[in-house]
């Protein structure tokens, strides 16, 4: 099973799911403004339905952020749209100073996250964006692992008083198997229960790889706790610690560089407050000089179902034979408030 292409039924297209949610928000809230950077498609959806609230600034991402900040100052709630690498690299200074620095209610919708635009080549890889956004104070950061929950994430981000960053892929990916609990901003989701090892993932394919590995480990009699840590800020520290307590170790899986993303976020919590070993799976090495599809790039650089299996088995092999399993019956706690002041 491992090492072969994944061919289950595809989930919803993430951009289409998001655009439908945005239209619903705009119909209910006249403050919603759609700012486009010539991404293609929004002019035929939002622009057609709300032409007086749609503005395409062209391929000018820095200007996009500044215009959004100005509109937010005037009482609107701007939704800005560009690719993740451009939102954080090309326009990073303006995101930092104009939007986050002023705690303005701008929602940055960053598509083509990770290597989901791998067919465009390395210029469109977004493997540093979570490191950049996590370093910015007071910015909500959400990476849905299931396109079926993008609408819920969008609605919850809309209710926040401060800025937000929603990272989406480009195209539909295989739907995660099994039951999917509702997404609640700032609350980790336990998708599989297991007492032996914990796998923490963020994003569609990392989550899929984690669940596939859990199924294979279950066939070997190994219980794997799978956690969808879709919100990187505010981070569910209590829920994360509860999910990792008493396990042989923790494996993190992400579509990002090892520095600054999910793995570092988990390490900052788990390593500081427990002795549980940690293995981080992330996109390592040079991105290469050939164009490949998303899953091929991930597998070539260390993110796959097989990599999760190897990391989990290695942690289990290192666990002392006289271990004592600590009960893990502590429920994940939802933060009391999701506001700019609490982020």
mmCIF file of C-alpha atoms in Angstrom:
data_model
loop_
_atom_site.group_PDB
_atom_site.id
_atom_site.type_symbol
_atom_site.label_atom_id
_atom_site.label_comp_id
_atom_site.label_asym_id
_atom_site.label_seq_id
_atom_site.Cartn_x
_atom_site.Cartn_y
_atom_site.Cartn_z
ATOM 1 C CA UNK A 1 0.000 0.000 0.000
ATOM 2 C CA UNK A 2 2.741 2.415 0.896
ATOM 3 C CA UNK A 3 4.747 4.089 -1.833
ATOM 4 C CA UNK A 4 1.929 3.767 -4.389
ATOM 5 C CA UNK A 5 -0.316 6.570 -5.652
ATOM 6 C CA UNK A 6 -3.368 7.287 -3.540
ATOM 7 C CA UNK A 7 -6.566 6.885 -5.564
ATOM 8 C CA UNK A 8 -9.565 7.143 -3.199
ATOM 9 C CA UNK A 9 -12.486 9.412 -3.970
ATOM 10 C CA UNK A 10 -11.571 13.077 -4.159
ATOM 11 C CA UNK A 11 -13.000 15.550 -1.697
ATOM 12 C CA UNK A 12 -14.430 18.958 -2.649
ATOM 13 C CA UNK A 13 -12.321 21.468 -4.524
ATOM 14 C CA UNK A 14 -10.918 23.682 -1.733
ATOM 15 C CA UNK A 15 -11.176 26.945 -3.653
ATOM 16 C CA UNK A 16 -14.730 26.224 -4.768
ATOM 17 C CA UNK A 17 -15.743 25.319 -1.206
ATOM 18 C CA UNK A 18 -14.236 28.525 0.078
ATOM 19 C CA UNK A 19 -15.830 30.722 -2.601
ATOM 20 C CA UNK A 20 -19.266 29.335 -1.818
ATOM 21 C CA UNK A 21 -18.723 30.130 1.868
ATOM 22 C CA UNK A 22 -17.580 33.653 1.006
ATOM 23 C CA UNK A 23 -20.744 34.302 -0.991
ATOM 24 C CA UNK A 24 -22.843 33.234 1.986
ATOM 25 C CA UNK A 25 -20.926 35.577 4.275
ATOM 26 C CA UNK A 26 -21.266 38.465 1.834
ATOM 27 C CA UNK A 27 -25.013 37.929 1.552
ATOM 28 C CA UNK A 28 -25.339 38.094 5.342
ATOM 29 C CA UNK A 29 -22.785 40.844 6.067
ATOM 30 C CA UNK A 30 -22.534 43.970 3.856
ATOM 31 C CA UNK A 31 -19.106 44.725 5.340
ATOM 32 C CA UNK A 32 -17.534 41.857 3.370
ATOM 33 C CA UNK A 33 -15.270 43.105 0.570
ATOM 34 C CA UNK A 34 -13.512 40.780 -1.897
ATOM 35 C CA UNK A 35 -10.046 41.904 -2.985
ATOM 36 C CA UNK A 36 -8.495 39.911 -5.814
ATOM 37 C CA UNK A 37 -4.968 39.792 -7.247
ATOM 38 C CA UNK A 38 -6.017 38.415 -10.622
ATOM 39 C CA UNK A 39 -6.231 34.883 -9.243
ATOM 40 C CA UNK A 40 -8.963 33.892 -11.683
ATOM 41 C CA UNK A 41 -12.487 32.782 -10.877
ATOM 42 C CA UNK A 42 -13.552 35.289 -8.237
ATOM 43 C CA UNK A 43 -14.705 37.723 -10.896
ATOM 44 C CA UNK A 44 -17.219 35.132 -12.081
ATOM 45 C CA UNK A 45 -18.496 34.252 -8.607
ATOM 46 C CA UNK A 46 -18.207 37.058 -6.094
ATOM 47 C CA UNK A 47 -17.743 39.753 -8.719
ATOM 48 C CA UNK A 48 -20.859 38.687 -10.607
ATOM 49 C CA UNK A 49 -23.043 38.592 -7.502
ATOM 50 C CA UNK A 50 -21.600 41.597 -5.638
ATOM 51 C CA UNK A 51 -19.939 43.805 -8.268
ATOM 52 C CA UNK A 52 -19.852 46.858 -5.991
ATOM 53 C CA UNK A 53 -17.875 44.894 -3.375
ATOM 54 C CA UNK A 54 -15.349 43.231 -5.689
ATOM 55 C CA UNK A 55 -11.997 44.840 -6.547
ATOM 56 C CA UNK A 56 -9.210 43.293 -8.615
ATOM 57 C CA UNK A 57 -5.946 45.132 -7.937
ATOM 58 C CA UNK A 58 -4.047 42.965 -10.418
ATOM 59 C CA UNK A 59 -0.810 41.112 -9.767
ATOM 60 C CA UNK A 60 0.252 43.593 -7.089
ATOM 61 C CA UNK A 61 0.213 41.677 -3.818
ATOM 62 C CA UNK A 62 1.871 44.353 -1.671
ATOM 63 C CA UNK A 63 -0.689 46.886 -2.829
ATOM 64 C CA UNK A 64 -3.393 44.283 -2.153
ATOM 65 C CA UNK A 65 -2.500 44.228 1.552
ATOM 66 C CA UNK A 66 -2.361 48.004 1.852
ATOM 67 C CA UNK A 67 -5.719 48.503 0.136
ATOM 68 C CA UNK A 68 -7.234 45.887 2.444
ATOM 69 C CA UNK A 69 -5.839 47.679 5.491
ATOM 70 C CA UNK A 70 -7.357 50.957 4.334
ATOM 71 C CA UNK A 71 -10.761 49.402 3.781
ATOM 72 C CA UNK A 72 -10.624 47.691 7.169
ATOM 73 C CA UNK A 73 -9.927 51.075 8.756
ATOM 74 C CA UNK A 74 -13.138 52.306 7.162
ATOM 75 C CA UNK A 75 -15.181 49.575 8.800
ATOM 76 C CA UNK A 76 -15.187 46.879 6.116
ATOM 77 C CA UNK A 77 -14.047 43.264 6.501
ATOM 78 C CA UNK A 78 -11.780 42.632 3.498
ATOM 79 C CA UNK A 79 -11.027 39.162 2.192
ATOM 80 C CA UNK A 80 -7.807 39.265 0.189
ATOM 81 C CA UNK A 81 -6.891 36.516 -2.258
ATOM 82 C CA UNK A 82 -3.503 35.465 -3.547
ATOM 83 C CA UNK A 83 -1.148 32.509 -3.525
ATOM 84 C CA UNK A 84 0.440 31.621 -0.200
ATOM 85 C CA UNK A 85 4.012 32.270 -1.299
ATOM 86 C CA UNK A 86 3.104 35.737 -2.584
ATOM 87 C CA UNK A 87 1.048 36.606 0.494
ATOM 88 C CA UNK A 88 3.962 35.975 2.840
ATOM 89 C CA UNK A 89 7.070 36.545 0.733
ATOM 90 C CA UNK A 90 6.278 39.239 -1.819
ATOM 91 C CA UNK A 91 3.782 41.048 0.415
ATOM 92 C CA UNK A 92 5.115 39.963 3.802
ATOM 93 C CA UNK A 93 6.182 43.415 4.959
ATOM 94 C CA UNK A 94 2.765 44.889 4.208
ATOM 95 C CA UNK A 95 0.994 41.990 5.894
ATOM 96 C CA UNK A 96 3.165 42.570 8.947
ATOM 97 C CA UNK A 97 2.971 46.365 9.170
ATOM 98 C CA UNK A 98 -0.342 47.383 7.635
ATOM 99 C CA UNK A 99 -2.604 44.515 8.693
ATOM 100 C CA UNK A 100 -1.184 42.601 11.651
ATOM 101 C CA UNK A 101 0.607 45.602 13.124
ATOM 102 C CA UNK A 102 -2.686 47.471 13.290
ATOM 103 C CA UNK A 103 -4.756 44.427 14.353
ATOM 104 C CA UNK A 104 -7.161 44.987 11.474
ATOM 105 C CA UNK A 105 -9.915 42.493 10.572
ATOM 106 C CA UNK A 106 -8.458 41.420 7.245
ATOM 107 C CA UNK A 107 -8.743 37.788 6.179
ATOM 108 C CA UNK A 108 -5.839 36.626 4.021
ATOM 109 C CA UNK A 109 -6.972 33.688 1.893
ATOM 110 C CA UNK A 110 -3.735 32.053 0.788
ATOM 111 C CA UNK A 111 -4.285 29.391 -1.859
ATOM 112 C CA UNK A 112 -1.745 27.033 -3.469
ATOM 113 C CA UNK A 113 -0.278 26.256 -0.035
ATOM 114 C CA UNK A 114 2.693 23.929 0.297
ATOM 115 C CA UNK A 115 3.525 22.274 -3.027
ATOM 116 C CA UNK A 116 -0.074 22.112 -4.269
ATOM 117 C CA UNK A 117 1.052 24.265 -7.221
ATOM 118 C CA UNK A 118 3.998 21.965 -7.933
ATOM 119 C CA UNK A 119 3.013 21.771 -11.605
ATOM 120 C CA UNK A 120 3.938 25.480 -11.873
ATOM 121 C CA UNK A 121 7.471 24.795 -10.664
ATOM 122 C CA UNK A 122 9.416 25.795 -7.571
ATOM 123 C CA UNK A 123 8.606 29.496 -7.875
ATOM 124 C CA UNK A 124 5.096 28.671 -6.640
ATOM 125 C CA UNK A 125 6.080 26.472 -3.699
ATOM 126 C CA UNK A 126 4.847 27.875 -0.368
ATOM 127 C CA UNK A 127 6.988 26.085 2.185
ATOM 128 C CA UNK A 128 7.861 29.005 4.461
ATOM 129 C CA UNK A 129 4.521 30.766 4.867
ATOM 130 C CA UNK A 130 3.587 29.211 8.208
ATOM 131 C CA UNK A 131 6.972 30.142 9.665
ATOM 132 C CA UNK A 132 6.372 33.746 8.610
ATOM 133 C CA UNK A 133 2.792 33.951 9.848
ATOM 134 C CA UNK A 134 3.513 32.185 13.146
ATOM 135 C CA UNK A 135 6.182 34.809 13.820
ATOM 136 C CA UNK A 136 3.619 37.605 13.469
ATOM 137 C CA UNK A 137 1.827 38.510 16.668
ATOM 138 C CA UNK A 138 -1.968 38.372 16.901
ATOM 139 C CA UNK A 139 -2.706 36.532 13.635
ATOM 140 C CA UNK A 140 -5.089 33.570 13.574
ATOM 141 C CA UNK A 141 -3.678 30.779 11.378
ATOM 142 C CA UNK A 142 -5.822 27.913 10.093
ATOM 143 C CA UNK A 143 -4.831 25.030 7.794
ATOM 144 C CA UNK A 144 -7.914 22.857 7.157
ATOM 145 C CA UNK A 145 -7.151 19.188 6.632
ATOM 146 C CA UNK A 146 -10.497 18.459 5.014
ATOM 147 C CA UNK A 147 -12.093 20.647 2.350
ATOM 148 C CA UNK A 148 -15.495 19.733 3.762
ATOM 149 C CA UNK A 149 -14.699 21.947 6.748
ATOM 150 C CA UNK A 150 -13.450 25.018 4.896
ATOM 151 C CA UNK A 151 -16.854 26.674 5.149
ATOM 152 C CA UNK A 152 -16.915 26.210 8.934
ATOM 153 C CA UNK A 153 -13.388 27.596 9.249
ATOM 154 C CA UNK A 154 -14.301 30.612 7.122
ATOM 155 C CA UNK A 155 -17.384 31.388 9.191
ATOM 156 C CA UNK A 156 -15.486 31.148 12.463
ATOM 157 C CA UNK A 157 -12.631 33.311 11.210
ATOM 158 C CA UNK A 158 -15.173 35.898 10.098
ATOM 159 C CA UNK A 159 -16.309 36.299 13.709
ATOM 160 C CA UNK A 160 -12.825 37.246 14.953
ATOM 161 C CA UNK A 161 -12.093 40.930 15.547
ATOM 162 C CA UNK A 162 -8.479 40.694 14.369
ATOM 163 C CA UNK A 163 -6.554 39.459 11.294
ATOM 164 C CA UNK A 164 -6.558 35.881 10.030
ATOM 165 C CA UNK A 165 -4.627 33.674 7.610
ATOM 166 C CA UNK A 166 -6.428 30.760 5.941
ATOM 167 C CA UNK A 167 -4.118 28.392 4.056
ATOM 168 C CA UNK A 168 -5.745 26.359 1.278
ATOM 169 C CA UNK A 169 -4.496 24.021 -1.415
ATOM 170 C CA UNK A 170 -5.065 24.470 -5.129
ATOM 171 C CA UNK A 171 -7.055 21.419 -6.201
ATOM 172 C CA UNK A 172 -9.133 18.617 -4.748
ATOM 173 C CA UNK A 173 -7.250 15.946 -2.814
ATOM 174 C CA UNK A 174 -8.413 12.512 -1.613
ATOM 175 C CA UNK A 175 -10.983 12.891 1.154
ATOM 176 C CA UNK A 176 -9.754 11.722 4.564
ATOM 177 C CA UNK A 177 -11.360 8.374 5.410
ATOM 178 C CA UNK A 178 -13.590 7.768 8.381
ATOM 179 C CA UNK A 179 -15.631 10.090 10.585
ATOM 180 C CA UNK A 180 -14.560 13.723 10.737
ATOM 181 C CA UNK A 181 -15.580 15.661 13.868
ATOM 182 C CA UNK A 182 -16.663 19.257 13.384
ATOM 183 C CA UNK A 183 -13.868 21.797 13.065
ATOM 184 C CA UNK A 184 -13.723 24.270 15.946
ATOM 185 C CA UNK A 185 -11.231 27.101 15.698
ATOM 186 C CA UNK A 186 -8.390 26.685 18.178
ATOM 187 C CA UNK A 187 -9.362 23.149 19.159
ATOM 188 C CA UNK A 188 -7.354 20.102 18.042
ATOM 189 C CA UNK A 189 -9.382 17.196 16.658
ATOM 190 C CA UNK A 190 -8.643 13.598 17.611
ATOM 191 C CA UNK A 191 -9.576 11.568 14.527
ATOM 192 C CA UNK A 192 -8.274 8.191 15.686
ATOM 193 C CA UNK A 193 -7.782 6.906 19.204
ATOM 194 C CA UNK A 194 -4.683 4.920 20.105
ATOM 195 C CA UNK A 195 -2.498 4.362 23.167
ATOM 196 C CA UNK A 196 0.871 3.582 21.544
ATOM 197 C CA UNK A 197 1.959 6.536 19.402
ATOM 198 C CA UNK A 198 0.557 9.920 18.338
ATOM 199 C CA UNK A 199 0.649 11.432 14.856
ATOM 200 C CA UNK A 200 -0.119 15.146 14.556
ATOM 201 C CA UNK A 201 -0.850 16.515 11.080
ATOM 202 C CA UNK A 202 -1.884 19.770 9.423
ATOM 203 C CA UNK A 203 -3.199 20.051 5.879
ATOM 204 C CA UNK A 204 -5.027 17.657 3.533
ATOM 205 C CA UNK A 205 -2.301 15.283 2.357
ATOM 206 C CA UNK A 206 -0.356 15.177 5.650
ATOM 207 C CA UNK A 207 -3.617 14.292 7.387
ATOM 208 C CA UNK A 208 -4.394 11.631 4.794
ATOM 209 C CA UNK A 209 -0.919 10.098 5.189
ATOM 210 C CA UNK A 210 -1.368 10.060 8.974
ATOM 211 C CA UNK A 211 -4.714 8.268 8.744
ATOM 212 C CA UNK A 212 -3.435 5.747 6.219
ATOM 213 C CA UNK A 213 -0.462 4.984 8.456
ATOM 214 C CA UNK A 214 -2.771 4.578 11.461
ATOM 215 C CA UNK A 215 -4.807 1.992 9.569
ATOM 216 C CA UNK A 216 -1.695 0.006 8.661
ATOM 217 C CA UNK A 217 -0.356 0.177 12.212
ATOM 218 C CA UNK A 218 -3.722 -0.972 13.554
ATOM 219 C CA UNK A 219 -3.378 -4.103 11.428
ATOM 220 C CA UNK A 220 -0.106 -4.729 13.312
ATOM 221 C CA UNK A 221 -1.816 -4.276 16.656
ATOM 222 C CA UNK A 222 -0.432 -0.762 17.202
ATOM 223 C CA UNK A 223 -2.788 1.933 18.456
ATOM 224 C CA UNK A 224 -2.174 5.298 16.802
ATOM 225 C CA UNK A 225 -3.685 8.548 18.002
ATOM 226 C CA UNK A 226 -4.207 10.842 15.000
ATOM 227 C CA UNK A 227 -4.605 14.549 15.733
ATOM 228 C CA UNK A 228 -5.659 17.189 13.220
ATOM 229 C CA UNK A 229 -3.964 20.368 14.475
ATOM 230 C CA UNK A 230 -5.681 22.621 11.956
ATOM 231 C CA UNK A 231 -5.248 25.822 13.994
ATOM 232 C CA UNK A 232 -1.622 26.854 14.495
ATOM 233 C CA UNK A 233 -2.663 30.017 16.289
ATOM 234 C CA UNK A 234 -4.276 30.033 18.778
ATOM 235 C CA UNK A 235 -2.695 26.660 19.522
ATOM 236 C CA UNK A 236 -4.599 24.132 21.610
ATOM 237 C CA UNK A 237 -1.810 23.428 24.096
ATOM 238 C CA UNK A 238 -3.945 21.457 26.535
ATOM 239 C CA UNK A 239 -5.464 19.304 23.822
ATOM 240 C CA UNK A 240 -2.081 18.646 22.244
ATOM 241 C CA UNK A 241 -0.511 17.585 25.521
ATOM 242 C CA UNK A 242 -3.463 15.358 26.350
ATOM 243 C CA UNK A 243 -3.184 13.618 22.984
ATOM 244 C CA UNK A 244 0.544 12.978 23.422
ATOM 245 C CA UNK A 245 0.648 11.949 27.067
ATOM 246 C CA UNK A 246 1.719 8.374 27.754
ATOM 247 C CA UNK A 247 2.665 7.578 24.148
ATOM 248 C CA UNK A 248 5.949 6.165 22.873
ATOM 249 C CA UNK A 249 6.426 9.346 20.895
ATOM 250 C CA UNK A 250 4.927 11.933 18.586
ATOM 251 C CA UNK A 251 5.240 12.202 14.805
ATOM 252 C CA UNK A 252 4.367 15.500 13.123
ATOM 253 C CA UNK A 253 3.473 15.621 9.424
ATOM 254 C CA UNK A 254 3.319 18.842 7.417
ATOM 255 C CA UNK A 255 3.564 20.292 3.928
ATOM 256 C CA UNK A 256 6.144 22.893 4.920
ATOM 257 C CA UNK A 257 9.825 23.270 5.668
ATOM 258 C CA UNK A 258 10.988 21.802 8.999
ATOM 259 C CA UNK A 259 11.657 25.294 10.325
ATOM 260 C CA UNK A 260 8.841 27.284 11.858
ATOM 261 C CA UNK A 261 5.791 25.254 10.907
ATOM 262 C CA UNK A 262 3.713 22.559 12.568
ATOM 263 C CA UNK A 263 6.683 20.554 13.840
ATOM 264 C CA UNK A 264 8.176 23.523 15.625
ATOM 265 C CA UNK A 265 4.788 24.516 17.054
ATOM 266 C CA UNK A 266 4.320 21.033 18.505
ATOM 267 C CA UNK A 267 7.911 20.852 19.738
ATOM 268 C CA UNK A 268 7.560 24.161 21.573
ATOM 269 C CA UNK A 269 4.714 22.672 23.599
ATOM 270 C CA UNK A 270 5.545 18.978 23.944
ATOM 271 C CA UNK A 271 9.287 19.283 24.513
ATOM 272 C CA UNK A 272 8.839 22.031 27.098
ATOM 273 C CA UNK A 273 6.253 20.187 29.159
ATOM 274 C CA UNK A 274 6.977 16.478 28.716
ATOM 275 C CA UNK A 275 9.696 13.979 27.880
ATOM 276 C CA UNK A 276 7.838 12.427 24.947
ATOM 277 C CA UNK A 277 10.190 11.907 21.947
ATOM 278 C CA UNK A 278 9.312 13.789 18.765
ATOM 279 C CA UNK A 279 9.940 13.036 15.081
ATOM 280 C CA UNK A 280 9.136 15.727 12.518
ATOM 281 C CA UNK A 281 8.242 14.911 8.914
ATOM 282 C CA UNK A 282 8.489 17.939 6.648
ATOM 283 C CA UNK A 283 9.697 18.884 3.168
ATOM 284 C CA UNK A 284 13.475 18.614 3.326
ATOM 285 C CA UNK A 285 16.283 19.236 0.876
ATOM 286 C CA UNK A 286 16.408 21.232 -2.331
ATOM 287 C CA UNK A 287 13.108 21.322 -4.226
ATOM 288 C CA UNK A 288 14.647 19.878 -7.388
ATOM 289 C CA UNK A 289 14.884 20.986 -10.992
ATOM 290 C CA UNK A 290 11.952 19.100 -12.553
ATOM 291 C CA UNK A 291 8.225 19.715 -12.452
ATOM 292 C CA UNK A 292 6.238 16.990 -10.686
ATOM 293 C CA UNK A 293 2.795 16.612 -9.174
ATOM 294 C CA UNK A 294 2.111 17.422 -5.529
ATOM 295 C CA UNK A 295 2.279 13.915 -4.082
ATOM 296 C CA UNK A 296 5.432 13.030 -6.027
ATOM 297 C CA UNK A 297 7.199 16.098 -4.639
ATOM 298 C CA UNK A 298 6.104 15.320 -1.090
ATOM 299 C CA UNK A 299 7.213 11.689 -1.261
ATOM 300 C CA UNK A 300 10.558 12.655 -2.766
ATOM 301 C CA UNK A 301 11.211 15.016 0.113
ATOM 302 C CA UNK A 302 10.175 12.910 3.088
ATOM 303 C CA UNK A 303 6.413 13.354 3.525
ATOM 304 C CA UNK A 304 4.365 10.202 2.835
ATOM 305 C CA UNK A 305 2.440 7.371 4.438
ATOM 306 C CA UNK A 306 5.597 5.254 4.407
ATOM 307 C CA UNK A 307 7.564 8.010 6.172
ATOM 308 C CA UNK A 308 4.921 8.167 8.907
ATOM 309 C CA UNK A 309 5.085 4.398 9.337
ATOM 310 C CA UNK A 310 8.877 4.426 9.558
ATOM 311 C CA UNK A 311 8.899 7.233 12.127
ATOM 312 C CA UNK A 312 6.184 5.612 14.266
ATOM 313 C CA UNK A 313 7.873 2.210 14.229
ATOM 314 C CA UNK A 314 11.218 3.763 15.131
ATOM 315 C CA UNK A 315 9.678 5.504 18.141
ATOM 316 C CA UNK A 316 7.983 2.285 19.239
ATOM 317 C CA UNK A 317 11.235 0.339 18.901
ATOM 318 C CA UNK A 318 12.953 2.813 21.228
ATOM 319 C CA UNK A 319 10.273 2.637 23.916
ATOM 320 C CA UNK A 320 11.491 0.839 27.060
ATOM 321 C CA UNK A 321 9.924 -2.563 27.653
ATOM 322 C CA UNK A 322 9.005 -1.642 31.242
ATOM 323 C CA UNK A 323 6.975 1.385 30.164
ATOM 324 C CA UNK A 324 3.863 2.339 32.030
ATOM 325 C CA UNK A 325 1.053 3.726 29.922
ATOM 326 C CA UNK A 326 -0.380 6.838 31.457
ATOM 327 C CA UNK A 327 -4.149 7.152 30.976
ATOM 328 C CA UNK A 328 -5.130 9.598 28.298
ATOM 329 C CA UNK A 329 -8.715 10.291 29.257
ATOM 330 C CA UNK A 330 -8.347 14.033 29.530
ATOM 331 C CA UNK A 331 -10.672 15.692 27.009
ATOM 332 C CA UNK A 332 -9.395 18.319 24.653
ATOM 333 C CA UNK A 333 -10.250 21.716 26.063
ATOM 334 C CA UNK A 334 -11.573 24.464 23.833
ATOM 335 C CA UNK A 335 -10.070 27.881 24.549
ATOM 336 C CA UNK A 336 -12.506 30.078 26.433
ATOM 337 C CA UNK A 337 -12.430 32.845 23.859
ATOM 338 C CA UNK A 338 -11.213 33.313 20.320
ATOM 339 C CA UNK A 339 -10.579 37.025 20.074
ATOM 340 C CA UNK A 340 -7.737 39.254 19.011
ATOM 341 C CA UNK A 341 -6.938 39.848 22.668
ATOM 342 C CA UNK A 342 -6.720 36.128 23.346
ATOM 343 C CA UNK A 343 -4.654 35.196 20.298
#
